[in-house]
Amino acid sequence: MSRAKIEVYEKLYATAFAATAKAAGDVAPENRLRQSKDGKAHPLWLLGHLTFATDTIVNSVVLGGEMTLPGQYRKMFAPGMIGGADVTADASQYPSWDNIVEKYKAVTANTFALLKKAQDSDLPGGMKGQTPPGFEEFFKSFEGTLGYMLGHDSYHRGQMNLLANA
């Protein structure tokens, strides 16, 4: 069984996750709740959102693994269109920054463990996990979703960097 293409995805995810971890490490404490305007994402929410999205979409839906985050992460870090709460600059509404960083490390380590089980033959197929109702069209391609989630990580990492350095 070939894994040549999956190994490329492993490297791409390693690069993306390392860049996001570095970006998170570069956010000064006083900038962790900085928003471009009220109700918009801030670095703490963005890091929590990336942690939630990786656990939910990559690890559970695409790769068929078990979710590892506490259930409240969905309410705190999912976008409003799928039941997430409004973003707030009230730090008491979220886990601590350090807690989210630790969860991010654990979730991304799980991604690598799950990717090790994937084969190139999985790429043209569908999800290994359960696709949420109403998202069948969005999550119809294993490889397409893996690629999309790399872009998702990059997009939100860019937002985190902009807000941290504004």
Short mmCIF file of N, CA and C in Angstrom, two decimals:
data_model
loop_
_atom_site.label_atom_id
_atom_site.label_comp_id
_atom_site.label_asym_id
_atom_site.label_seq_id
_atom_site.Cartn_x
_atom_site.Cartn_y
_atom_site.Cartn_z
N MET A 1 0.84 -1.19 0.00
CA MET A 1 0.00 0.00 0.00
C MET A 1 0.88 1.24 0.00
N SER A 2 0.51 2.16 -0.84
CA SER A 2 1.30 3.38 -0.98
C SER A 2 0.85 4.45 0.01
N ARG A 3 1.83 5.20 0.48
CA ARG A 3 1.56 6.33 1.37
C ARG A 3 2.30 7.58 0.90
N ALA A 4 2.82 7.57 -0.31
CA ALA A 4 3.64 8.69 -0.80
C ALA A 4 2.88 10.03 -0.74
N LYS A 5 1.64 10.04 -1.19
CA LYS A 5 0.86 11.28 -1.17
C LYS A 5 0.45 11.66 0.26
N ILE A 6 0.07 10.68 1.05
CA ILE A 6 -0.29 10.95 2.46
C ILE A 6 0.92 11.53 3.19
N GLU A 7 2.12 11.03 2.88
CA GLU A 7 3.32 11.58 3.53
C GLU A 7 3.53 13.04 3.17
N VAL A 8 3.13 13.45 1.97
CA VAL A 8 3.18 14.87 1.62
C VAL A 8 2.20 15.65 2.50
N TYR A 9 1.00 15.12 2.70
CA TYR A 9 0.04 15.78 3.59
C TYR A 9 0.57 15.84 5.02
N GLU A 10 1.23 14.79 5.47
CA GLU A 10 1.83 14.82 6.81
C GLU A 10 2.82 15.97 6.94
N LYS A 11 3.64 16.17 5.92
CA LYS A 11 4.61 17.26 5.94
C LYS A 11 3.93 18.62 5.88
N LEU A 12 2.91 18.72 5.05
CA LEU A 12 2.17 19.99 4.95
C LEU A 12 1.50 20.32 6.29
N TYR A 13 0.89 19.33 6.92
CA TYR A 13 0.26 19.57 8.22
C TYR A 13 1.31 19.89 9.28
N ALA A 14 2.45 19.23 9.25
CA ALA A 14 3.51 19.53 10.21
C ALA A 14 3.96 20.98 10.06
N THR A 15 4.11 21.44 8.83
CA THR A 15 4.52 22.82 8.58
C THR A 15 3.44 23.79 9.05
N ALA A 16 2.19 23.51 8.72
CA ALA A 16 1.08 24.39 9.11
C ALA A 16 0.94 24.45 10.63
N PHE A 17 0.94 23.29 11.28
CA PHE A 17 0.77 23.26 12.73
C PHE A 17 1.93 23.95 13.44
N ALA A 18 3.16 23.78 12.94
CA ALA A 18 4.31 24.45 13.55
C ALA A 18 4.20 25.96 13.38
N ALA A 19 3.74 26.41 12.22
CA ALA A 19 3.58 27.85 11.99
C ALA A 19 2.49 28.43 12.89
N THR A 20 1.41 27.69 13.07
CA THR A 20 0.35 28.17 13.96
C THR A 20 0.81 28.19 15.41
N ALA A 21 1.53 27.16 15.83
CA ALA A 21 2.06 27.15 17.20
C ALA A 21 3.02 28.31 17.42
N LYS A 22 3.85 28.61 16.42
CA LYS A 22 4.77 29.75 16.53
C LYS A 22 3.99 31.05 16.60
N ALA A 23 2.99 31.19 15.73
CA ALA A 23 2.16 32.41 15.75
C ALA A 23 1.51 32.59 17.11
N ALA A 24 0.99 31.50 17.67
CA ALA A 24 0.36 31.58 19.01
C ALA A 24 1.39 31.99 20.05
N GLY A 25 2.58 31.44 19.95
CA GLY A 25 3.63 31.77 20.90
C GLY A 25 4.09 33.21 20.81
N ASP A 26 3.87 33.82 19.67
CA ASP A 26 4.28 35.21 19.46
C ASP A 26 3.22 36.23 19.88
N VAL A 27 2.04 35.77 20.30
CA VAL A 27 0.98 36.69 20.71
C VAL A 27 1.25 37.13 22.15
N ALA A 28 1.51 38.41 22.32
CA ALA A 28 1.73 38.95 23.66
C ALA A 28 0.44 38.85 24.48
N PRO A 29 0.55 38.61 25.79
CA PRO A 29 -0.66 38.48 26.61
C PRO A 29 -1.66 39.62 26.45
N GLU A 30 -1.17 40.82 26.29
CA GLU A 30 -2.08 41.97 26.18
C GLU A 30 -2.81 42.02 24.84
N ASN A 31 -2.41 41.19 23.88
CA ASN A 31 -3.05 41.18 22.56
C ASN A 31 -3.95 39.96 22.32
N ARG A 32 -4.07 39.10 23.29
CA ARG A 32 -4.79 37.85 23.08
C ARG A 32 -6.29 38.03 22.88
N LEU A 33 -6.82 39.16 23.34
CA LEU A 33 -8.25 39.44 23.18
C LEU A 33 -8.49 40.63 22.25
N ARG A 34 -7.48 41.02 21.50
CA ARG A 34 -7.60 42.16 20.57
C ARG A 34 -8.51 41.77 19.42
N GLN A 35 -9.49 42.65 19.15
CA GLN A 35 -10.43 42.45 18.07
C GLN A 35 -10.33 43.62 17.10
N SER A 36 -10.66 43.37 15.84
CA SER A 36 -10.70 44.48 14.88
C SER A 36 -11.92 45.36 15.18
N LYS A 37 -12.98 44.75 15.71
CA LYS A 37 -14.13 45.47 16.23
C LYS A 37 -14.94 44.49 17.08
N ASP A 38 -15.85 45.02 17.89
CA ASP A 38 -16.64 44.17 18.78
C ASP A 38 -17.32 43.04 18.01
N GLY A 39 -17.30 41.87 18.61
CA GLY A 39 -17.95 40.71 18.02
C GLY A 39 -17.10 39.94 17.02
N LYS A 40 -15.95 40.48 16.69
CA LYS A 40 -15.06 39.81 15.74
C LYS A 40 -14.04 38.95 16.48
N ALA A 41 -13.44 38.04 15.76
CA ALA A 41 -12.47 37.10 16.34
C ALA A 41 -11.27 37.83 16.93
N HIS A 42 -10.69 37.22 17.95
CA HIS A 42 -9.44 37.67 18.56
C HIS A 42 -8.51 36.48 18.60
N PRO A 43 -7.21 36.69 18.86
CA PRO A 43 -6.27 35.57 18.83
C PRO A 43 -6.67 34.38 19.70
N LEU A 44 -7.20 34.61 20.88
CA LEU A 44 -7.61 33.50 21.74
C LEU A 44 -8.72 32.69 21.07
N TRP A 45 -9.71 33.37 20.52
CA TRP A 45 -10.79 32.66 19.84
C TRP A 45 -10.26 31.93 18.61
N LEU A 46 -9.39 32.58 17.85
CA LEU A 46 -8.86 31.96 16.64
C LEU A 46 -8.09 30.67 16.95
N LEU A 47 -7.27 30.70 18.00
CA LEU A 47 -6.53 29.50 18.37
C LEU A 47 -7.50 28.41 18.85
N GLY A 48 -8.50 28.79 19.63
CA GLY A 48 -9.51 27.82 20.06
C GLY A 48 -10.29 27.27 18.88
N HIS A 49 -10.61 28.14 17.93
CA HIS A 49 -11.34 27.72 16.74
C HIS A 49 -10.52 26.73 15.91
N LEU A 50 -9.24 27.02 15.71
CA LEU A 50 -8.39 26.09 14.96
C LEU A 50 -8.26 24.76 15.69
N THR A 51 -8.19 24.79 16.99
CA THR A 51 -8.11 23.57 17.78
C THR A 51 -9.39 22.76 17.61
N PHE A 52 -10.53 23.43 17.74
CA PHE A 52 -11.84 22.79 17.58
C PHE A 52 -12.01 22.24 16.16
N ALA A 53 -11.68 23.04 15.16
CA ALA A 53 -11.88 22.62 13.77
C ALA A 53 -10.99 21.43 13.42
N THR A 54 -9.77 21.42 13.91
CA THR A 54 -8.88 20.30 13.63
C THR A 54 -9.40 19.03 14.29
N ASP A 55 -9.84 19.15 15.53
CA ASP A 55 -10.37 17.98 16.24
C ASP A 55 -11.65 17.46 15.57
N THR A 56 -12.53 18.38 15.23
CA THR A 56 -13.83 18.01 14.69
C THR A 56 -13.76 17.57 13.23
N ILE A 57 -13.20 18.43 12.40
CA ILE A 57 -13.26 18.16 10.96
C ILE A 57 -12.14 17.20 10.52
N VAL A 58 -10.90 17.54 10.83
CA VAL A 58 -9.79 16.70 10.35
C VAL A 58 -9.78 15.36 11.07
N ASN A 59 -9.73 15.41 12.40
CA ASN A 59 -9.55 14.17 13.15
C ASN A 59 -10.79 13.29 13.17
N SER A 60 -11.95 13.87 13.38
CA SER A 60 -13.16 13.07 13.52
C SER A 60 -13.84 12.79 12.18
N VAL A 61 -14.17 13.84 11.43
CA VAL A 61 -14.93 13.64 10.20
C VAL A 61 -14.06 13.01 9.11
N VAL A 62 -12.92 13.63 8.80
CA VAL A 62 -12.09 13.14 7.69
C VAL A 62 -11.41 11.81 8.05
N LEU A 63 -10.69 11.80 9.18
CA LEU A 63 -9.85 10.65 9.51
C LEU A 63 -10.56 9.58 10.36
N GLY A 64 -11.76 9.86 10.82
CA GLY A 64 -12.56 8.86 11.54
C GLY A 64 -12.12 8.59 12.96
N GLY A 65 -11.37 9.50 13.56
CA GLY A 65 -10.93 9.33 14.94
C GLY A 65 -11.94 9.86 15.94
N GLU A 66 -11.67 9.62 17.20
CA GLU A 66 -12.52 10.13 18.27
C GLU A 66 -12.18 11.59 18.55
N MET A 67 -13.19 12.39 18.83
CA MET A 67 -12.94 13.77 19.27
C MET A 67 -12.35 13.73 20.67
N THR A 68 -11.44 14.65 20.93
CA THR A 68 -10.75 14.65 22.23
C THR A 68 -11.05 15.89 23.06
N LEU A 69 -11.66 16.90 22.48
CA LEU A 69 -11.93 18.14 23.21
C LEU A 69 -13.19 18.04 24.06
N PRO A 70 -13.24 18.81 25.13
CA PRO A 70 -14.48 18.89 25.92
C PRO A 70 -15.62 19.43 25.06
N GLY A 71 -16.82 18.99 25.35
CA GLY A 71 -17.99 19.38 24.58
C GLY A 71 -18.22 20.89 24.49
N GLN A 72 -17.83 21.63 25.52
CA GLN A 72 -18.08 23.07 25.51
C GLN A 72 -17.25 23.81 24.45
N TYR A 73 -16.23 23.16 23.91
CA TYR A 73 -15.44 23.80 22.85
C TYR A 73 -16.31 24.14 21.65
N ARG A 74 -17.31 23.33 21.36
CA ARG A 74 -18.19 23.61 20.22
C ARG A 74 -18.89 24.95 20.42
N LYS A 75 -19.48 25.16 21.56
CA LYS A 75 -20.20 26.40 21.81
C LYS A 75 -19.26 27.60 21.78
N MET A 76 -18.06 27.44 22.36
CA MET A 76 -17.11 28.56 22.45
C MET A 76 -16.43 28.89 21.13
N PHE A 77 -16.12 27.86 20.31
CA PHE A 77 -15.22 28.07 19.19
C PHE A 77 -15.76 27.70 17.81
N ALA A 78 -16.98 27.23 17.74
CA ALA A 78 -17.58 26.98 16.43
C ALA A 78 -18.14 28.29 15.90
N PRO A 79 -18.17 28.44 14.59
CA PRO A 79 -18.82 29.64 14.04
C PRO A 79 -20.32 29.62 14.35
N GLY A 80 -20.91 30.78 14.37
CA GLY A 80 -22.33 30.90 14.68
C GLY A 80 -23.23 30.05 13.80
N MET A 81 -22.85 29.85 12.54
CA MET A 81 -23.68 29.08 11.61
C MET A 81 -23.84 27.62 12.01
N ILE A 82 -22.96 27.12 12.91
CA ILE A 82 -23.12 25.74 13.38
C ILE A 82 -23.28 25.68 14.90
N GLY A 83 -23.81 26.75 15.46
CA GLY A 83 -24.19 26.73 16.86
C GLY A 83 -23.21 27.34 17.84
N GLY A 84 -22.17 27.99 17.34
CA GLY A 84 -21.23 28.65 18.23
C GLY A 84 -21.80 29.92 18.82
N ALA A 85 -21.32 30.26 20.00
CA ALA A 85 -21.74 31.50 20.67
C ALA A 85 -21.06 32.70 20.01
N ASP A 86 -21.61 33.87 20.24
CA ASP A 86 -20.99 35.09 19.76
C ASP A 86 -19.60 35.24 20.37
N VAL A 87 -18.68 35.75 19.58
CA VAL A 87 -17.32 36.01 20.08
C VAL A 87 -17.39 37.20 21.02
N THR A 88 -16.70 37.07 22.15
CA THR A 88 -16.66 38.15 23.14
C THR A 88 -15.23 38.37 23.59
N ALA A 89 -14.93 39.57 24.03
CA ALA A 89 -13.60 39.88 24.57
C ALA A 89 -13.54 39.62 26.07
N ASP A 90 -14.56 38.97 26.61
CA ASP A 90 -14.60 38.61 28.03
C ASP A 90 -13.84 37.30 28.22
N ALA A 91 -12.63 37.39 28.74
CA ALA A 91 -11.75 36.22 28.90
C ALA A 91 -12.39 35.13 29.76
N SER A 92 -13.28 35.50 30.66
CA SER A 92 -13.89 34.51 31.55
C SER A 92 -14.80 33.54 30.79
N GLN A 93 -15.12 33.85 29.54
CA GLN A 93 -15.99 32.99 28.73
C GLN A 93 -15.22 31.86 28.03
N TYR A 94 -13.90 31.85 28.21
CA TYR A 94 -13.04 30.90 27.50
C TYR A 94 -12.07 30.22 28.47
N PRO A 95 -11.53 29.07 28.04
CA PRO A 95 -10.42 28.50 28.80
C PRO A 95 -9.22 29.46 28.73
N SER A 96 -8.26 29.25 29.57
CA SER A 96 -7.07 30.11 29.54
C SER A 96 -6.29 29.89 28.24
N TRP A 97 -5.49 30.87 27.90
CA TRP A 97 -4.63 30.78 26.72
C TRP A 97 -3.76 29.52 26.81
N ASP A 98 -3.14 29.32 27.96
CA ASP A 98 -2.25 28.17 28.13
C ASP A 98 -3.00 26.85 27.97
N ASN A 99 -4.25 26.80 28.44
CA ASN A 99 -5.05 25.60 28.27
C ASN A 99 -5.33 25.33 26.80
N ILE A 100 -5.65 26.37 26.05
CA ILE A 100 -5.94 26.20 24.63
C ILE A 100 -4.67 25.77 23.89
N VAL A 101 -3.52 26.35 24.24
CA VAL A 101 -2.25 25.95 23.62
C VAL A 101 -2.01 24.46 23.86
N GLU A 102 -2.23 24.00 25.08
CA GLU A 102 -2.03 22.57 25.39
C GLU A 102 -3.01 21.70 24.61
N LYS A 103 -4.25 22.14 24.50
CA LYS A 103 -5.25 21.37 23.73
C LYS A 103 -4.86 21.34 22.26
N TYR A 104 -4.35 22.47 21.75
CA TYR A 104 -3.91 22.52 20.35
C TYR A 104 -2.80 21.49 20.11
N LYS A 105 -1.84 21.43 21.01
CA LYS A 105 -0.74 20.46 20.88
C LYS A 105 -1.28 19.03 20.90
N ALA A 106 -2.20 18.75 21.79
CA ALA A 106 -2.76 17.39 21.90
C ALA A 106 -3.57 17.02 20.66
N VAL A 107 -4.39 17.95 20.19
CA VAL A 107 -5.23 17.69 19.01
C VAL A 107 -4.36 17.48 17.78
N THR A 108 -3.34 18.31 17.60
CA THR A 108 -2.50 18.15 16.41
C THR A 108 -1.65 16.88 16.49
N ALA A 109 -1.23 16.49 17.68
CA ALA A 109 -0.52 15.22 17.83
C ALA A 109 -1.45 14.06 17.42
N ASN A 110 -2.71 14.17 17.76
CA ASN A 110 -3.68 13.16 17.36
C ASN A 110 -3.85 13.14 15.84
N THR A 111 -3.80 14.31 15.21
CA THR A 111 -3.89 14.36 13.75
C THR A 111 -2.78 13.51 13.13
N PHE A 112 -1.56 13.67 13.63
CA PHE A 112 -0.44 12.91 13.07
C PHE A 112 -0.62 11.41 13.29
N ALA A 113 -1.10 11.03 14.45
CA ALA A 113 -1.33 9.61 14.73
C ALA A 113 -2.38 9.04 13.78
N LEU A 114 -3.43 9.81 13.52
CA LEU A 114 -4.48 9.35 12.62
C LEU A 114 -4.02 9.34 11.16
N LEU A 115 -3.23 10.34 10.76
CA LEU A 115 -2.70 10.36 9.40
C LEU A 115 -1.80 9.15 9.13
N LYS A 116 -1.11 8.67 10.15
CA LYS A 116 -0.23 7.49 9.99
C LYS A 116 -1.02 6.26 9.55
N LYS A 117 -2.31 6.23 9.85
CA LYS A 117 -3.15 5.10 9.48
C LYS A 117 -3.74 5.24 8.07
N ALA A 118 -3.62 6.43 7.48
CA ALA A 118 -4.21 6.69 6.17
C ALA A 118 -3.30 6.16 5.05
N GLN A 119 -3.93 5.83 3.94
CA GLN A 119 -3.24 5.34 2.74
C GLN A 119 -3.61 6.22 1.56
N ASP A 120 -2.76 6.21 0.54
CA ASP A 120 -3.07 6.97 -0.66
C ASP A 120 -4.42 6.57 -1.26
N SER A 121 -4.79 5.33 -1.09
CA SER A 121 -6.07 4.85 -1.63
C SER A 121 -7.27 5.52 -0.95
N ASP A 122 -7.05 6.14 0.22
CA ASP A 122 -8.13 6.86 0.90
C ASP A 122 -8.44 8.20 0.22
N LEU A 123 -7.46 8.78 -0.45
CA LEU A 123 -7.57 10.15 -0.96
C LEU A 123 -8.76 10.40 -1.89
N PRO A 124 -9.04 9.54 -2.86
CA PRO A 124 -10.17 9.83 -3.74
C PRO A 124 -11.54 9.52 -3.12
N GLY A 125 -11.54 8.93 -1.95
CA GLY A 125 -12.80 8.51 -1.33
C GLY A 125 -13.45 9.59 -0.48
N GLY A 126 -14.40 9.13 0.32
CA GLY A 126 -15.14 10.01 1.20
C GLY A 126 -14.57 10.00 2.61
N MET A 127 -15.31 10.58 3.51
CA MET A 127 -14.88 10.71 4.89
C MET A 127 -14.83 9.34 5.57
N LYS A 128 -13.88 9.19 6.50
CA LYS A 128 -13.80 7.97 7.29
C LYS A 128 -14.71 8.06 8.52
N GLY A 129 -15.05 9.29 8.90
CA GLY A 129 -15.93 9.51 10.04
C GLY A 129 -17.32 9.92 9.59
N GLN A 130 -18.11 10.34 10.55
CA GLN A 130 -19.50 10.74 10.31
C GLN A 130 -19.56 12.19 9.85
N THR A 131 -20.14 12.42 8.69
CA THR A 131 -20.33 13.78 8.19
C THR A 131 -21.55 14.39 8.87
N PRO A 132 -21.38 15.61 9.41
CA PRO A 132 -22.54 16.25 10.05
C PRO A 132 -23.68 16.48 9.05
N PRO A 133 -24.92 16.25 9.47
CA PRO A 133 -26.06 16.47 8.57
C PRO A 133 -26.04 17.89 8.01
N GLY A 134 -26.30 17.98 6.73
CA GLY A 134 -26.32 19.27 6.06
C GLY A 134 -24.98 19.68 5.47
N PHE A 135 -23.93 18.92 5.73
CA PHE A 135 -22.60 19.26 5.24
C PHE A 135 -22.06 18.20 4.27
N GLU A 136 -22.95 17.37 3.75
CA GLU A 136 -22.54 16.29 2.86
C GLU A 136 -21.82 16.81 1.60
N GLU A 137 -22.30 17.91 1.05
CA GLU A 137 -21.65 18.46 -0.15
C GLU A 137 -20.28 19.05 0.18
N PHE A 138 -20.16 19.65 1.34
CA PHE A 138 -18.89 20.27 1.73
C PHE A 138 -17.84 19.21 2.05
N PHE A 139 -18.25 18.15 2.73
CA PHE A 139 -17.33 17.10 3.15
C PHE A 139 -17.50 15.83 2.31
N LYS A 140 -17.40 15.96 0.99
CA LYS A 140 -17.60 14.78 0.16
C LYS A 140 -16.29 14.17 -0.32
N SER A 141 -15.20 14.89 -0.22
CA SER A 141 -13.92 14.40 -0.72
C SER A 141 -12.88 14.37 0.39
N PHE A 142 -12.34 13.21 0.67
CA PHE A 142 -11.29 13.05 1.69
C PHE A 142 -10.12 13.99 1.38
N GLU A 143 -9.57 13.90 0.17
CA GLU A 143 -8.42 14.73 -0.17
C GLU A 143 -8.79 16.21 -0.25
N GLY A 144 -9.95 16.50 -0.80
CA GLY A 144 -10.37 17.90 -0.90
C GLY A 144 -10.51 18.55 0.47
N THR A 145 -11.05 17.82 1.42
CA THR A 145 -11.23 18.37 2.76
C THR A 145 -9.88 18.49 3.48
N LEU A 146 -9.00 17.51 3.30
CA LEU A 146 -7.65 17.64 3.88
C LEU A 146 -6.97 18.91 3.37
N GLY A 147 -7.06 19.14 2.07
CA GLY A 147 -6.46 20.34 1.48
C GLY A 147 -7.13 21.62 1.96
N TYR A 148 -8.45 21.61 2.00
CA TYR A 148 -9.19 22.79 2.45
C TYR A 148 -8.79 23.18 3.88
N MET A 149 -8.64 22.18 4.73
CA MET A 149 -8.33 22.48 6.14
C MET A 149 -6.91 23.04 6.32
N LEU A 150 -6.01 22.74 5.40
CA LEU A 150 -4.70 23.40 5.43
C LEU A 150 -4.87 24.90 5.16
N GLY A 151 -5.70 25.23 4.18
CA GLY A 151 -5.98 26.63 3.90
C GLY A 151 -6.69 27.32 5.05
N HIS A 152 -7.59 26.60 5.69
CA HIS A 152 -8.32 27.13 6.85
C HIS A 152 -7.34 27.51 7.96
N ASP A 153 -6.39 26.63 8.23
CA ASP A 153 -5.38 26.89 9.24
C ASP A 153 -4.57 28.15 8.88
N SER A 154 -4.16 28.22 7.65
CA SER A 154 -3.36 29.36 7.19
C SER A 154 -4.13 30.68 7.29
N TYR A 155 -5.38 30.65 6.87
CA TYR A 155 -6.22 31.85 6.89
C TYR A 155 -6.36 32.41 8.32
N HIS A 156 -6.71 31.53 9.25
CA HIS A 156 -6.91 32.00 10.63
C HIS A 156 -5.59 32.32 11.32
N ARG A 157 -4.52 31.64 10.95
CA ARG A 157 -3.19 31.98 11.48
C ARG A 157 -2.83 33.40 11.04
N GLY A 158 -3.13 33.72 9.80
CA GLY A 158 -2.88 35.08 9.30
C GLY A 158 -3.67 36.12 10.08
N GLN A 159 -4.92 35.81 10.37
CA GLN A 159 -5.73 36.73 11.18
C GLN A 159 -5.10 36.91 12.57
N MET A 160 -4.66 35.80 13.16
CA MET A 160 -4.04 35.86 14.49
C MET A 160 -2.80 36.75 14.45
N ASN A 161 -1.97 36.57 13.42
CA ASN A 161 -0.76 37.39 13.30
C ASN A 161 -1.11 38.87 13.14
N LEU A 162 -2.09 39.17 12.31
CA LEU A 162 -2.47 40.57 12.10
C LEU A 162 -2.96 41.21 13.40
N LEU A 163 -3.82 40.53 14.11
CA LEU A 163 -4.34 41.08 15.36
C LEU A 163 -3.27 41.19 16.43
N ALA A 164 -2.35 40.24 16.46
CA ALA A 164 -1.28 40.25 17.48
C ALA A 164 -0.30 41.38 17.23
N ASN A 165 -0.20 41.82 15.99
CA ASN A 165 0.80 42.82 15.65
C ASN A 165 0.20 44.15 15.20
N ALA A 166 -1.09 44.35 15.43
CA ALA A 166 -1.76 45.58 15.01
C ALA A 166 -1.33 46.76 15.87
#
